[in-house]
PDB file of C-alpha atoms and ligand atoms in Angstrom:
ATOM      1  CA  MET A 838       4.617   1.191  12.325  1.00 94.00           C
ATOM      2  CA  ARG A 839       7.724  -1.114  12.359  1.00 97.00           C
ATOM      3  CA  VAL A 840       8.189  -3.574   9.422  1.00 98.00           C
ATOM      4  CA  LEU A 841      10.540  -6.318   9.215  1.00 98.00           C
ATOM      5  CA  ALA A 842      11.423  -7.959   5.762  1.00 98.00           C
ATOM      6  CA  ILE A 843      13.045 -11.379   5.924  1.00 98.00           C
ATOM      7  CA  GLY A 844      15.069 -12.804   2.931  1.00 98.00           C
ATOM      8  CA  GLU A 845      18.069 -12.744   0.920  1.00 98.00           C
ATOM      9  CA  CYS A 846      19.646  -9.735  -0.507  1.00 98.00           C
ATOM     10  CA  MET A 847      22.307 -10.463  -3.135  1.00 97.00           C
ATOM     11  CA  ALA A 848      25.148  -8.520  -4.710  1.00 97.00           C
ATOM     12  CA  GLU A 849      24.111  -7.690  -8.310  1.00 94.00           C
ATOM     13  CA  LEU A 850      26.583  -7.184 -11.184  1.00 94.00           C
ATOM     14  CA  SER A 851      24.747  -5.511 -14.164  1.00 90.00           C
ATOM     15  CA  PRO A 852      26.505  -4.597 -17.260  1.00 89.00           C
ATOM     16  CA  LYS A 853      27.332  -1.054 -18.105  1.00 88.00           C
ATOM     17  CA  ALA A 854      27.702   0.399 -21.680  1.00 85.00           C
ATOM     18  CA  GLN A 855      31.348  -0.519 -21.916  1.00 88.00           C
ATOM     19  CA  PRO A 856      31.703  -4.271 -22.493  1.00 85.00           C
ATOM     20  CA  GLY A 857      33.225  -6.029 -19.636  1.00 88.00           C
ATOM     21  CA  ASP A 858      32.344  -3.235 -17.150  1.00 92.00           C
ATOM     22  CA  PHE A 859      29.791  -3.948 -14.515  1.00 93.00           C
ATOM     23  CA  HIS A 860      27.845  -1.954 -11.908  1.00 92.00           C
ATOM     24  CA  LEU A 861      27.734  -3.489  -8.485  1.00 95.00           C
ATOM     25  CA  GLY A 862      24.390  -3.165  -6.803  1.00 95.00           C
ATOM     26  CA  PHE A 863      22.213  -5.158  -4.315  1.00 97.00           C
ATOM     27  CA  ALA A 864      18.875  -6.680  -4.679  1.00 96.00           C
ATOM     28  CA  GLY A 865      16.600  -9.346  -3.798  1.00 96.00           C
ATOM     29  CA  ASP A 866      12.724  -9.758  -3.880  1.00 97.00           C
ATOM     30  CA  THR A 867      12.045  -8.985  -0.011  1.00 98.00           C
ATOM     31  CA  PHE A 868      14.828  -6.474  -0.021  1.00 98.00           C
ATOM     32  CA  ASN A 869      13.498  -4.720  -3.020  1.00 98.00           C
ATOM     33  CA  THR A 870      10.244  -4.324  -1.173  1.00 98.00           C
ATOM     34  CA  ALA A 871      11.919  -2.830   1.999  1.00 98.00           C
ATOM     35  CA  TRP A 872      13.918  -0.471  -0.338  1.00 97.00           C
ATOM     36  CA  TYR A 873      10.597   0.805  -1.789  1.00 96.00           C
ATOM     37  CA  LEU A 874       8.901   0.848   1.528  1.00 96.00           C
ATOM     38  CA  ALA A 875      11.765   2.946   3.092  1.00 95.00           C
ATOM     39  CA  MET A 876      11.756   5.306   0.142  1.00 93.00           C
ATOM     40  CA  LEU A 877       7.959   5.862   0.126  1.00 92.00           C
ATOM     41  CA  SER A 878       7.437   6.211   3.839  1.00 88.00           C
ATOM     42  CA  PRO A 879      10.032   7.848   5.995  1.00 87.00           C
ATOM     43  CA  ASP A 880       7.441   7.320   8.784  1.00 90.00           C
ATOM     44  CA  ILE A 881       7.618   3.599   8.678  1.00 95.00           C
ATOM     45  CA  ASP A 882      10.720   1.967  10.404  1.00 97.00           C
ATOM     46  CA  VAL A 883      11.829  -0.647   7.964  1.00 98.00           C
ATOM     47  CA  SER A 884      14.255  -3.249   8.983  1.00 98.00           C
ATOM     48  CA  TYR A 885      15.843  -6.211   6.967  1.00 98.00           C
ATOM     49  CA  PHE A 886      16.531  -9.609   8.461  1.00 98.00           C
ATOM     50  CA  THR A 887      18.971 -11.973   6.984  1.00 98.00           C
ATOM     51  CA  ALA A 888      22.397 -13.352   7.479  1.00 98.00           C
ATOM     52  CA  VAL A 889      25.489 -12.027   5.769  1.00 98.00           C
ATOM     53  CA  GLY A 890      29.151 -12.938   5.633  1.00 97.00           C
ATOM     54  CA  ASP A 891      32.205 -11.758   7.176  1.00 94.00           C
ATOM     55  CA  GLU A 892      33.803 -10.295   4.115  1.00 94.00           C
ATOM     56  CA  ALA A 893      34.136  -6.942   2.464  1.00 95.00           C
ATOM     57  CA  LEU A 894      31.206  -7.206   0.206  1.00 96.00           C
ATOM     58  CA  SER A 895      28.719  -8.049   3.027  1.00 97.00           C
ATOM     59  CA  GLU A 896      29.975  -4.676   4.886  1.00 97.00           C
ATOM     60  CA  ARG A 897      29.474  -2.858   1.608  1.00 97.00           C
ATOM     61  CA  MET A 898      25.932  -4.174   1.358  1.00 97.00           C
ATOM     62  CA  LEU A 899      25.100  -3.238   4.996  1.00 98.00           C
ATOM     63  CA  ARG A 900      26.281   0.244   4.246  1.00 97.00           C
ATOM     64  CA  ALA A 901      24.037   0.476   1.117  1.00 97.00           C
ATOM     65  CA  MET A 902      21.108  -0.778   3.265  1.00 97.00           C
ATOM     66  CA  SER A 903      21.648   1.843   6.036  1.00 97.00           C
ATOM     67  CA  GLU A 904      21.986   4.563   3.224  1.00 96.00           C
ATOM     68  CA  ALA A 905      18.786   3.615   1.953  1.00 95.00           C
ATOM     69  CA  GLY A 906      17.219   3.908   5.296  1.00 96.00           C
ATOM     70  CA  ILE A 907      16.745   0.223   6.055  1.00 98.00           C
ATOM     71  CA  GLY A 908      17.585  -0.873   9.504  1.00 98.00           C
ATOM     72  CA  THR A 909      20.348  -3.615   9.808  1.00 98.00           C
ATOM     73  CA  ARG A 910      20.473  -4.031  13.486  1.00 97.00           C
ATOM     74  CA  HIS A 911      19.000  -7.474  13.296  1.00 97.00           C
ATOM     75  CA  ILE A 912      21.319  -8.786  10.653  1.00 97.00           C
ATOM     76  CA  ARG A 913      23.454 -11.827  11.764  1.00 95.00           C
ATOM     77  CA  LYS A 914      27.148 -12.117  10.620  1.00 96.00           C
ATOM     78  CA  VAL A 915      28.263 -15.674   9.763  1.00 96.00           C
ATOM     79  CA  LYS A 916      31.977 -16.481   9.766  1.00 96.00           C
ATOM     80  CA  GLY A 917      33.325 -18.116   6.736  1.00 94.00           C
ATOM     81  CA  ARG A 918      30.203 -17.637   4.516  1.00 95.00           C
ATOM     82  CA  ALA A 919      29.754 -14.814   1.920  1.00 95.00           C
ATOM     83  CA  LEU A 920      27.079 -12.844   0.261  1.00 97.00           C
ATOM     84  CA  GLY A 921      25.059 -14.493  -2.561  1.00 96.00           C
ATOM     85  CA  LEU A 922      25.775 -12.896  -5.999  1.00 96.00           C
ATOM     86  CA  TYR A 923      24.102 -12.871  -9.553  1.00 94.00           C
ATOM     87  CA  MET A 924      25.250 -11.440 -12.594  1.00 94.00           C
ATOM     88  CA  ILE A 925      23.071 -10.051 -15.524  1.00 90.00           C
ATOM     89  CA  SER A 926      24.239 -10.750 -18.985  1.00 88.00           C
ATOM     90  CA  LEU A 927      22.873  -9.012 -21.951  1.00 82.00           C
ATOM     91  CA  ASP A 928      22.620 -10.638 -25.365  1.00 82.00           C
ATOM     92  CA  LYS A 929      20.877  -8.562 -28.063  1.00 76.00           C
ATOM     93  CA  GLY A 930      18.759  -6.850 -25.406  1.00 71.00           C
ATOM     94  CA  GLU A 931      17.686 -10.239 -23.781  1.00 77.00           C
ATOM     95  CA  ARG A 932      18.795 -10.508 -20.205  1.00 80.00           C
ATOM     96  CA  SER A 933      19.993 -13.764 -18.639  1.00 87.00           C
ATOM     97  CA  PHE A 934      21.123 -14.357 -15.065  1.00 89.00           C
ATOM     98  CA  SER A 935      24.008 -16.357 -13.327  1.00 93.00           C
ATOM     99  CA  TYR A 936      23.636 -17.094  -9.769  1.00 94.00           C
ATOM    100  CA  TRP A 937      26.189 -17.949  -6.981  1.00 95.00           C
ATOM    101  CA  ARG A 938      23.946 -18.261  -3.993  1.00 92.00           C
ATOM    102  CA  GLU A 939      24.118 -22.009  -3.151  1.00 91.00           C
ATOM    103  CA  GLN A 940      26.390 -21.477  -0.243  1.00 92.00           C
ATOM    104  CA  SER A 941      25.212 -17.928   0.680  1.00 96.00           C
ATOM    105  CA  ALA A 942      25.225 -16.715   4.403  1.00 97.00           C
ATOM    106  CA  ALA A 943      21.507 -15.842   4.024  1.00 98.00           C
ATOM    107  CA  ARG A 944      20.687 -19.708   3.737  1.00 98.00           C
ATOM    108  CA  LEU A 945      21.355 -19.767   7.338  1.00 98.00           C
ATOM    109  CA  LEU A 946      19.100 -16.734   8.265  1.00 98.00           C
ATOM    110  CA  ALA A 947      16.789 -18.968  10.389  1.00 98.00           C
ATOM    111  CA  GLU A 948      19.481 -20.782  12.309  1.00 96.00           C
ATOM    112  CA  ASP A 949      19.373 -18.554  15.271  1.00 95.00           C
ATOM    113  CA  THR A 950      15.841 -18.934  16.354  1.00 96.00           C
ATOM    114  CA  GLU A 951      16.355 -16.429  19.104  1.00 96.00           C
ATOM    115  CA  ALA A 952      17.743 -13.657  17.014  1.00 96.00           C
ATOM    116  CA  LEU A 953      14.811 -14.283  14.518  1.00 97.00           C
ATOM    117  CA  ASN A 954      12.143 -14.118  17.416  1.00 97.00           C
ATOM    118  CA  ALA A 955      13.745 -11.068  18.893  1.00 97.00           C
ATOM    119  CA  ALA A 956      13.632  -9.305  15.504  1.00 98.00           C
ATOM    120  CA  ILE A 957       9.927 -10.078  15.000  1.00 98.00           C
ATOM    121  CA  ALA A 958       9.235  -9.087  18.572  1.00 98.00           C
ATOM    122  CA  GLU A 959      10.411  -5.636  17.731  1.00 97.00           C
ATOM    123  CA  SER A 960       7.970  -5.150  14.696  1.00 98.00           C
ATOM    124  CA  ASP A 961       4.418  -4.764  13.854  1.00 97.00           C
ATOM    125  CA  LEU A 962       4.470  -6.270  10.310  1.00 98.00           C
ATOM    126  CA  VAL A 963       6.557  -9.212   9.110  1.00 98.00           C
ATOM    127  CA  TYR A 964       7.201  -9.751   5.350  1.00 98.00           C
ATOM    128  CA  VAL A 965       8.294 -12.993   4.040  1.00 98.00           C
ATOM    129  CA  SER A 966       8.277 -14.566   0.655  1.00 98.00           C
ATOM    130  CA  GLY A 967       8.432 -17.986  -0.970  1.00 98.00           C
ATOM    131  CA  ILE A 968      12.009 -17.216  -2.026  1.00 98.00           C
ATOM    132  CA  THR A 969      12.846 -16.694   1.638  1.00 98.00           C
ATOM    133  CA  LEU A 970      11.447 -20.165   2.426  1.00 98.00           C
ATOM    134  CA  ALA A 971      12.925 -21.717  -0.643  1.00 98.00           C
ATOM    135  CA  ILE A 972      16.505 -20.864   0.276  1.00 97.00           C
ATOM    136  CA  LEU A 973      16.344 -22.580   3.764  1.00 98.00           C
ATOM    137  CA  ASP A 974      16.914 -26.162   4.720  1.00 97.00           C
ATOM    138  CA  GLY A 975      14.046 -28.254   6.344  1.00 97.00           C
ATOM    139  CA  PRO A 976      14.584 -27.138   9.991  1.00 97.00           C
ATOM    140  CA  GLY A 977      15.300 -23.575   9.030  1.00 98.00           C
ATOM    141  CA  ARG A 978      11.960 -23.460   7.110  1.00 98.00           C
ATOM    142  CA  ASN A 979      10.197 -24.970   9.998  1.00 98.00           C
ATOM    143  CA  THR A 980      11.766 -22.225  12.354  1.00 98.00           C
ATOM    144  CA  LEU A 981      10.496 -19.470   9.960  1.00 98.00           C
ATOM    145  CA  LEU A 982       6.967 -21.061   9.594  1.00 98.00           C
ATOM    146  CA  GLU A 983       6.633 -21.239  13.290  1.00 98.00           C
ATOM    147  CA  ALA A 984       8.017 -17.813  13.838  1.00 98.00           C
ATOM    148  CA  MET A 985       5.252 -16.453  11.398  1.00 98.00           C
ATOM    149  CA  ARG A 986       2.650 -18.443  13.104  1.00 98.00           C
ATOM    150  CA  SER A 987       3.562 -16.951  16.416  1.00 98.00           C
ATOM    151  CA  ALA A 988       3.839 -13.451  15.072  1.00 98.00           C
ATOM    152  CA  ARG A 989       0.179 -13.825  13.696  1.00 97.00           C
ATOM    153  CA  ARG A 990      -0.972 -15.184  17.110  1.00 97.00           C
ATOM    154  CA  ALA A 991       0.520 -12.206  18.839  1.00 97.00           C
ATOM    155  CA  GLY A 992      -1.551  -9.950  16.915  1.00 97.00           C
ATOM    156  CA  LYS A 993       1.219  -8.824  14.331  1.00 98.00           C
ATOM    157  CA  ARG A 994       0.525  -8.593  10.678  1.00 97.00           C
ATOM    158  CA  VAL A 995       2.356 -11.226   8.544  1.00 98.00           C
ATOM    159  CA  ALA A 996       2.451 -10.508   4.836  1.00 98.00           C
ATOM    160  CA  PHE A 997       3.543 -13.256   2.526  1.00 98.00           C
ATOM    161  CA  ASP A 998       4.413 -13.104  -1.329  1.00 98.00           C
ATOM    162  CA  PRO A 999       4.578 -16.754  -2.753  1.00 98.00           C
ATOM    163  CA  ASN A1000       6.926 -15.554  -5.462  1.00 98.00           C
ATOM    164  CA  LEU A1001       7.031 -19.111  -7.010  1.00 98.00           C
ATOM    165  CA  ARG A1002      10.461 -20.021  -8.325  1.00 96.00           C
ATOM    166  CA  LEU A1003      10.782 -23.747  -9.041  1.00 97.00           C
ATOM    167  CA  HIS A1004      14.462 -23.828  -9.517  1.00 94.00           C
ATOM    168  CA  LEU A1005      14.997 -22.794  -5.686  1.00 96.00           C
ATOM    169  CA  TRP A1006      12.935 -25.968  -4.656  1.00 98.00           C
ATOM    170  CA  ASP A1007      13.412 -29.595  -4.722  1.00 97.00           C
ATOM    171  CA  GLY A1008      10.370 -29.915  -7.184  1.00 98.00           C
ATOM    172  CA  ALA A1009       6.895 -28.645  -7.785  1.00 98.00           C
ATOM    173  CA  GLY A1010       5.345 -30.766  -5.079  1.00 98.00           C
ATOM    174  CA  GLN A1011       7.617 -29.442  -2.247  1.00 98.00           C
ATOM    175  CA  MET A1012       7.308 -25.963  -3.524  1.00 98.00           C
ATOM    176  CA  THR A1013       3.474 -25.876  -3.582  1.00 98.00           C
ATOM    177  CA  GLU A1014       3.267 -27.748  -0.207  1.00 98.00           C
ATOM    178  CA  VAL A1015       5.459 -25.308   1.685  1.00 98.00           C
ATOM    179  CA  ILE A1016       3.787 -22.333   0.035  1.00 98.00           C
ATOM    180  CA  MET A1017       0.487 -23.549   1.334  1.00 98.00           C
ATOM    181  CA  GLN A1018       1.850 -23.932   4.871  1.00 98.00           C
ATOM    182  CA  ALA A1019       3.088 -20.425   4.724  1.00 98.00           C
ATOM    183  CA  ALA A1020      -0.380 -19.342   3.427  1.00 98.00           C
ATOM    184  CA  ALA A1021      -1.769 -20.746   6.612  1.00 98.00           C
ATOM    185  CA  CYS A1022       0.603 -18.607   8.752  1.00 97.00           C
ATOM    186  CA  CYS A1023      -0.003 -15.226   7.020  1.00 98.00           C
ATOM    187  CA  ASN A1024      -2.803 -12.839   7.300  1.00 96.00           C
ATOM    188  CA  ILE A1025      -2.000 -10.767   4.084  1.00 98.00           C
ATOM    189  CA  ALA A1026      -1.154 -12.957   0.957  1.00 98.00           C
ATOM    190  CA  LEU A1027       0.126 -11.141  -2.141  1.00 98.00           C
ATOM    191  CA  PRO A1028       0.348 -13.960  -4.908  1.00 98.00           C
ATOM    192  CA  SER A1029       0.765 -13.289  -8.819  1.00 98.00           C
ATOM    193  CA  PHE A1030      -1.849 -14.920 -10.930  1.00 98.00           C
ATOM    194  CA  GLU A1031       0.418 -16.181 -13.708  1.00 97.00           C
ATOM    195  CA  ASP A1032       2.655 -18.171 -11.405  1.00 97.00           C
ATOM    196  CA  GLU A1033      -0.295 -19.434  -9.251  1.00 98.00           C
ATOM    197  CA  ALA A1034      -2.189 -20.646 -12.340  1.00 98.00           C
ATOM    198  CA  ARG A1035       0.939 -22.399 -13.594  1.00 98.00           C
ATOM    199  CA  TRP A1036       1.774 -24.224 -10.227  1.00 98.00           C
ATOM    200  CA  PHE A1037      -1.671 -24.612  -8.781  1.00 98.00           C
ATOM    201  CA  ALA A1038      -3.857 -24.924 -11.889  1.00 98.00           C
ATOM    202  CA  ASP A1039      -5.968 -21.902 -10.748  1.00 98.00           C
ATOM    203  CA  LYS A1040      -8.552 -21.158 -13.498  1.00 98.00           C
ATOM    204  CA  ASP A1041      -9.018 -17.601 -12.568  1.00 98.00           C
ATOM    205  CA  ALA A1042      -8.057 -15.005  -9.937  1.00 98.00           C
ATOM    206  CA  GLU A1043     -11.146 -16.097  -8.088  1.00 98.00           C
ATOM    207  CA  ALA A1044      -9.758 -19.616  -7.615  1.00 98.00           C
ATOM    208  CA  THR A1045      -6.526 -17.965  -6.244  1.00 98.00           C
ATOM    209  CA  LEU A1046      -8.318 -15.881  -3.815  1.00 98.00           C
ATOM    210  CA  ASP A1047     -10.424 -18.909  -2.677  1.00 98.00           C
ATOM    211  CA  ARG A1048      -7.239 -21.049  -2.023  1.00 98.00           C
ATOM    212  CA  TYR A1049      -5.436 -18.508   0.101  1.00 98.00           C
ATOM    213  CA  VAL A1050      -8.562 -17.461   1.996  1.00 98.00           C
ATOM    214  CA  GLY A1051      -9.163 -21.184   2.490  1.00 98.00           C
ATOM    215  CA  ALA A1052      -5.840 -21.596   3.903  1.00 98.00           C
ATOM    216  CA  GLY A1053      -6.353 -18.786   6.485  1.00 96.00           C
ATOM    217  CA  ALA A1054      -5.328 -15.562   5.053  1.00 97.00           C
ATOM    218  CA  ASP A1055      -7.935 -12.727   5.792  1.00 95.00           C
ATOM    219  CA  THR A1056      -6.479 -10.279   3.098  1.00 98.00           C
ATOM    220  CA  VAL A1057      -5.567 -11.691  -0.260  1.00 98.00           C
ATOM    221  CA  ILE A1058      -4.447  -9.635  -3.287  1.00 98.00           C
ATOM    222  CA  VAL A1059      -3.861 -11.129  -6.644  1.00 98.00           C
ATOM    223  CA  LYS A1060      -1.606  -9.331  -8.987  1.00 98.00           C
ATOM    224  CA  ASN A1061      -1.995  -9.983 -12.772  1.00 97.00           C
ATOM    225  CA  GLY A1062       0.509  -8.084 -14.823  1.00 95.00           C
ATOM    226  CA  ALA A1063      -1.233  -5.607 -16.836  1.00 95.00           C
ATOM    227  CA  ALA A1064      -4.711  -7.029 -15.911  1.00 97.00           C
ATOM    228  CA  SER A1065      -6.822  -6.053 -13.026  1.00 98.00           C
ATOM    229  CA  VAL A1066      -5.866  -6.782  -9.429  1.00 98.00           C
ATOM    230  CA  HIS A1067      -8.307  -8.878  -7.657  1.00 98.00           C
ATOM    231  CA  TYR A1068      -8.580  -8.875  -4.002  1.00 98.00           C
ATOM    232  CA  ARG A1069     -10.789 -10.147  -1.051  1.00 98.00           C
ATOM    233  CA  GLN A1070     -10.601  -8.715   2.509  1.00 97.00           C
ATOM    234  CA  ASN A1071     -12.694 -10.324   5.319  1.00 94.00           C
ATOM    235  CA  GLY A1072     -15.036 -11.888   2.809  1.00 93.00           C
ATOM    236  CA  ARG A1073     -15.525  -8.797   0.542  1.00 96.00           C
ATOM    237  CA  ASN A1074     -14.320  -8.990  -3.110  1.00 97.00           C
ATOM    238  CA  GLY A1075     -13.174  -6.039  -5.279  1.00 98.00           C
ATOM    239  CA  ALA A1076     -10.898  -5.465  -8.420  1.00 98.00           C
ATOM    240  CA  VAL A1077      -8.642  -2.493  -9.359  1.00 98.00           C
ATOM    241  CA  PRO A1078      -7.962  -1.953 -12.960  1.00 97.00           C
ATOM    242  CA  VAL A1079      -4.364  -1.351 -14.054  1.00 96.00           C
ATOM    243  CA  GLN A1080      -3.666   1.624 -16.094  1.00 93.00           C
ATOM    244  CA  ALA A1081      -2.178   0.571 -19.632  1.00 92.00           C
ATOM    245  CA  LEU A1082       1.278   1.671 -20.374  1.00 91.00           C
ATOM    246  CA  ALA A1083       2.773   2.866 -23.663  1.00 88.00           C
ATOM    247  CA  SER A1084       6.011   1.036 -22.921  1.00 88.00           C
ATOM    248  CA  VAL A1085       6.944  -1.536 -20.587  1.00 90.00           C
ATOM    249  CA  VAL A1086      10.896  -1.721 -20.401  1.00 87.00           C
ATOM    250  CA  ASP A1087      11.576  -4.274 -17.588  1.00 86.00           C
ATOM    251  CA  THR A1088       9.150  -5.945 -15.236  1.00 88.00           C
ATOM    252  CA  THR A1089      11.775  -6.679 -12.581  1.00 89.00           C
ATOM    253  CA  ALA A1090      10.597  -5.954  -9.180  1.00 92.00           C
ATOM    254  CA  ALA A1091       7.110  -4.965 -10.496  1.00 95.00           C
ATOM    255  CA  GLY A1092       5.541  -7.244  -7.730  1.00 97.00           C
ATOM    256  CA  ASP A1093       8.070  -6.245  -5.066  1.00 97.00           C
ATOM    257  CA  SER A1094       7.474  -2.443  -5.567  1.00 97.00           C
ATOM    258  CA  PHE A1095       3.596  -3.123  -5.755  1.00 98.00           C
ATOM    259  CA  ASN A1096       3.849  -4.997  -2.393  1.00 98.00           C
ATOM    260  CA  ALA A1097       5.686  -2.137  -0.841  1.00 97.00           C
ATOM    261  CA  ALA A1098       3.275   0.451  -1.865  1.00 96.00           C
ATOM    262  CA  VAL A1099       0.238  -1.683  -0.760  1.00 97.00           C
ATOM    263  CA  LEU A1100       1.977  -2.283   2.722  1.00 97.00           C
ATOM    264  CA  ALA A1101       2.704   1.157   3.016  1.00 96.00           C
ATOM    265  CA  GLY A1102      -0.953   1.964   2.528  1.00 95.00           C
ATOM    266  CA  LEU A1103      -2.059  -0.585   4.927  1.00 94.00           C
ATOM    267  CA  ALA A1104       0.394   0.630   7.627  1.00 92.00           C
ATOM    268  CA  THR A1105      -1.519   3.958   7.548  1.00 90.00           C
ATOM    269  CA  ASP A1106      -4.926   2.078   7.618  1.00 91.00           C
ATOM    270  CA  MET A1107      -5.742   3.243   4.040  1.00 95.00           C
ATOM    271  CA  PRO A1108      -8.746   1.159   2.569  1.00 97.00           C
ATOM    272  CA  LEU A1109      -7.231  -1.653   0.565  1.00 97.00           C
ATOM    273  CA  GLY A1110      -8.691  -0.587  -2.700  1.00 97.00           C
ATOM    274  CA  GLU A1111      -6.606   2.616  -2.435  1.00 96.00           C
ATOM    275  CA  ALA A1112      -3.632   1.048  -1.218  1.00 97.00           C
ATOM    276  CA  ILE A1113      -3.734  -1.350  -4.354  1.00 98.00           C
ATOM    277  CA  GLU A1114      -4.219   1.738  -6.654  1.00 96.00           C
ATOM    278  CA  GLN A1115      -1.011   3.106  -5.052  1.00 95.00           C
ATOM    279  CA  GLY A1116       0.695  -0.260  -5.655  1.00 96.00           C
ATOM    280  CA  CYS A1117      -0.277  -0.112  -9.253  1.00 96.00           C
ATOM    281  CA  ARG A1118       0.947   3.415  -9.729  1.00 95.00           C
ATOM    282  CA  LEU A1119       4.267   2.635  -8.147  1.00 95.00           C
ATOM    283  CA  ALA A1120       4.806  -0.835 -10.186  1.00 96.00           C
ATOM    284  CA  GLY A1121       3.678   1.225 -13.288  1.00 94.00           C
ATOM    285  CA  GLN A1122       6.709   3.479 -12.856  1.00 93.00           C
ATOM    286  CA  VAL A1123       9.076   0.705 -12.019  1.00 93.00           C
ATOM    287  CA  VAL A1124       8.322  -1.445 -15.168  1.00 92.00           C
ATOM    288  CA  GLN A1125       9.128   1.676 -17.306  1.00 90.00           C
ATOM    289  CA  SER A1126      12.716   1.701 -16.204  1.00 86.00           C
ATOM    290  CA  ARG A1127      15.453  -0.878 -16.292  1.00 83.00           C
ATOM    291  CA  GLY A1128      16.546  -2.582 -12.989  1.00 84.00           C
ATOM    292  CA  ALA A1129      15.036  -3.528  -9.689  1.00 88.00           C
ATOM    293  CA  LEU A1130      15.423  -0.442  -7.720  1.00 90.00           C
ATOM    294  CA  VAL A1131      14.224   2.495  -9.632  1.00 89.00           C
ATOM    295  CA  PRO A1132      14.325   5.942  -7.838  1.00 85.00           C
ATOM    296  CA  ILE A1133      10.801   7.231  -7.748  1.00 78.00           C
ATOM    297  CA  ARG A1134       9.568  10.361  -9.477  1.00 65.00           C
ATOM    298  CA  LEU A1135       8.861  13.233  -6.883  1.00 48.00           C
ATOM    299  CA  ASN A1136       5.563  13.905  -8.429  1.00 52.00           C
ATOM    300  CA  LEU A1137       4.735  10.168  -7.871  1.00 54.00           C
ATOM    301  CA  LEU A1138       5.666  10.448  -4.211  1.00 49.00           C
ATOM    302  CA  GLU A1139       3.353  13.495  -4.059  1.00 53.00           C
ATOM    303  CA  GLN A1140       0.294  11.239  -5.158  1.00 55.00           C
ATOM    304  CA  PHE A1141       1.155   9.243  -2.085  1.00 51.00           C
ATOM    305  CA  ALA A1142       1.017  12.197   0.391  1.00 45.00           C
TER     306      ALA A1142
HETATM  307  P1  AMP B 498       2.938  -9.057 -11.686  1.00 63.58           P
HETATM  308  O1  AMP B 498       3.574  -9.441 -10.229  1.00 63.58           O
HETATM  309  O2  AMP B 498       3.746  -9.222 -12.977  1.00 63.58           O
HETATM  310  O3  AMP B 498       1.637  -9.480 -11.788  1.00 63.58           O
HETATM  311  O4  AMP B 498       2.935  -7.505 -11.602  1.00 63.58           O
HETATM  312  C1  AMP B 498       2.755  -6.623 -10.413  1.00 63.58           C
HETATM  313  C2  AMP B 498       2.110  -5.294 -10.713  1.00 63.58           C
HETATM  314  O5  AMP B 498       2.848  -4.547 -11.515  1.00 63.58           O
HETATM  315  C3  AMP B 498       0.812  -5.312 -11.504  1.00 63.58           C
HETATM  316  O6  AMP B 498      -0.189  -5.494 -10.606  1.00 63.58           O
HETATM  317  C4  AMP B 498       0.704  -4.031 -12.117  1.00 63.58           C
HETATM  318  O7  AMP B 498       0.351  -3.093 -11.173  1.00 63.58           O
HETATM  319  C5  AMP B 498       2.217  -4.044 -12.457  1.00 63.58           C
HETATM  320  N1  AMP B 498       2.508  -4.334 -13.888  1.00 63.58           N
HETATM  321  C6  AMP B 498       3.222  -5.447 -14.216  1.00 63.58           C
HETATM  322  N2  AMP B 498       3.185  -5.640 -15.546  1.00 63.58           N
HETATM  323  C7  AMP B 498       2.626  -4.520 -16.073  1.00 63.58           C
HETATM  324  C8  AMP B 498       2.249  -3.977 -17.494  1.00 63.58           C
HETATM  325  N3  AMP B 498       2.626  -4.740 -18.338  1.00 63.58           N
HETATM  326  N4  AMP B 498       1.551  -2.922 -17.561  1.00 63.58           N
HETATM  327  C9  AMP B 498       1.218  -2.105 -16.313  1.00 63.58           C
HETATM  328  N5  AMP B 498       1.445  -2.542 -15.060  1.00 63.58           N
HETATM  329  C10 AMP B 498       2.160  -3.677 -14.906  1.00 63.58           C
END
């Protein structure tokens, strides 16, 4: 199974114990999912598709990706552009984020249609998020939606996490319209209920399932924080309870890691309910540590074997 995740991976500066000292890492929603997939399943060939700059930081990120077992051969370099960056600030334990991503190279990832289509042609499962679509301009967005549509028509699996982030869009109307266009281009949708309820006024998970199935997805999985995950696959409904945790430290990348474990399961034709249980186990680990990329405990990996 060859998975291609498409999106933006940014440089991340997170504060260390010594005030003024920062750790340099790399993160971004679809990249986080690729990272967990590569860690969970050495048998899955995971590649990332994005555009990077021609500066040292971009080189460093490519090296970090390769070291994590993520293929970088489809990543384009754009002259004169640089990697997007965000910095985490801590104030009395509360995290806030500053972003420098308006002009990031990744915003041009769909400019080279041929490169995009070639990367998709070499994959079995394509993974895109609402954030991937949000950072593109209108033509780029249409190129990516068309690539998703063609991939699906060609018999590939297309997985989509709406990951609704209003600040990246020109208003709620544009966001909800493009998200539903993407919903019509995917076969696996992985929405989070809290966001969907807010922006689509869904009254319950059933309403979210109905909307994505109505748009054309055949498998829809609705995450809902600590509440049960509801799903529908080819018309059949199910729910998986989430184990209660004594402490939740940081929910960053909960959904991204969940998606990785679900896709890893689906890649091996695991029944969807089991793949979701696997997703909950991994996300349950991730929310108990700080940061997006949390090394997985070995005994958890064994549960995946
Ligand atoms: P979300 O995208 O916030 O709905 O979360 C994705 C997944 O992360 C959920 O389906 C759970 O498996 C896990 N998760 C998130 N928050 C919690 C929590 N407070 N307790 C346990 N698991 C959680």
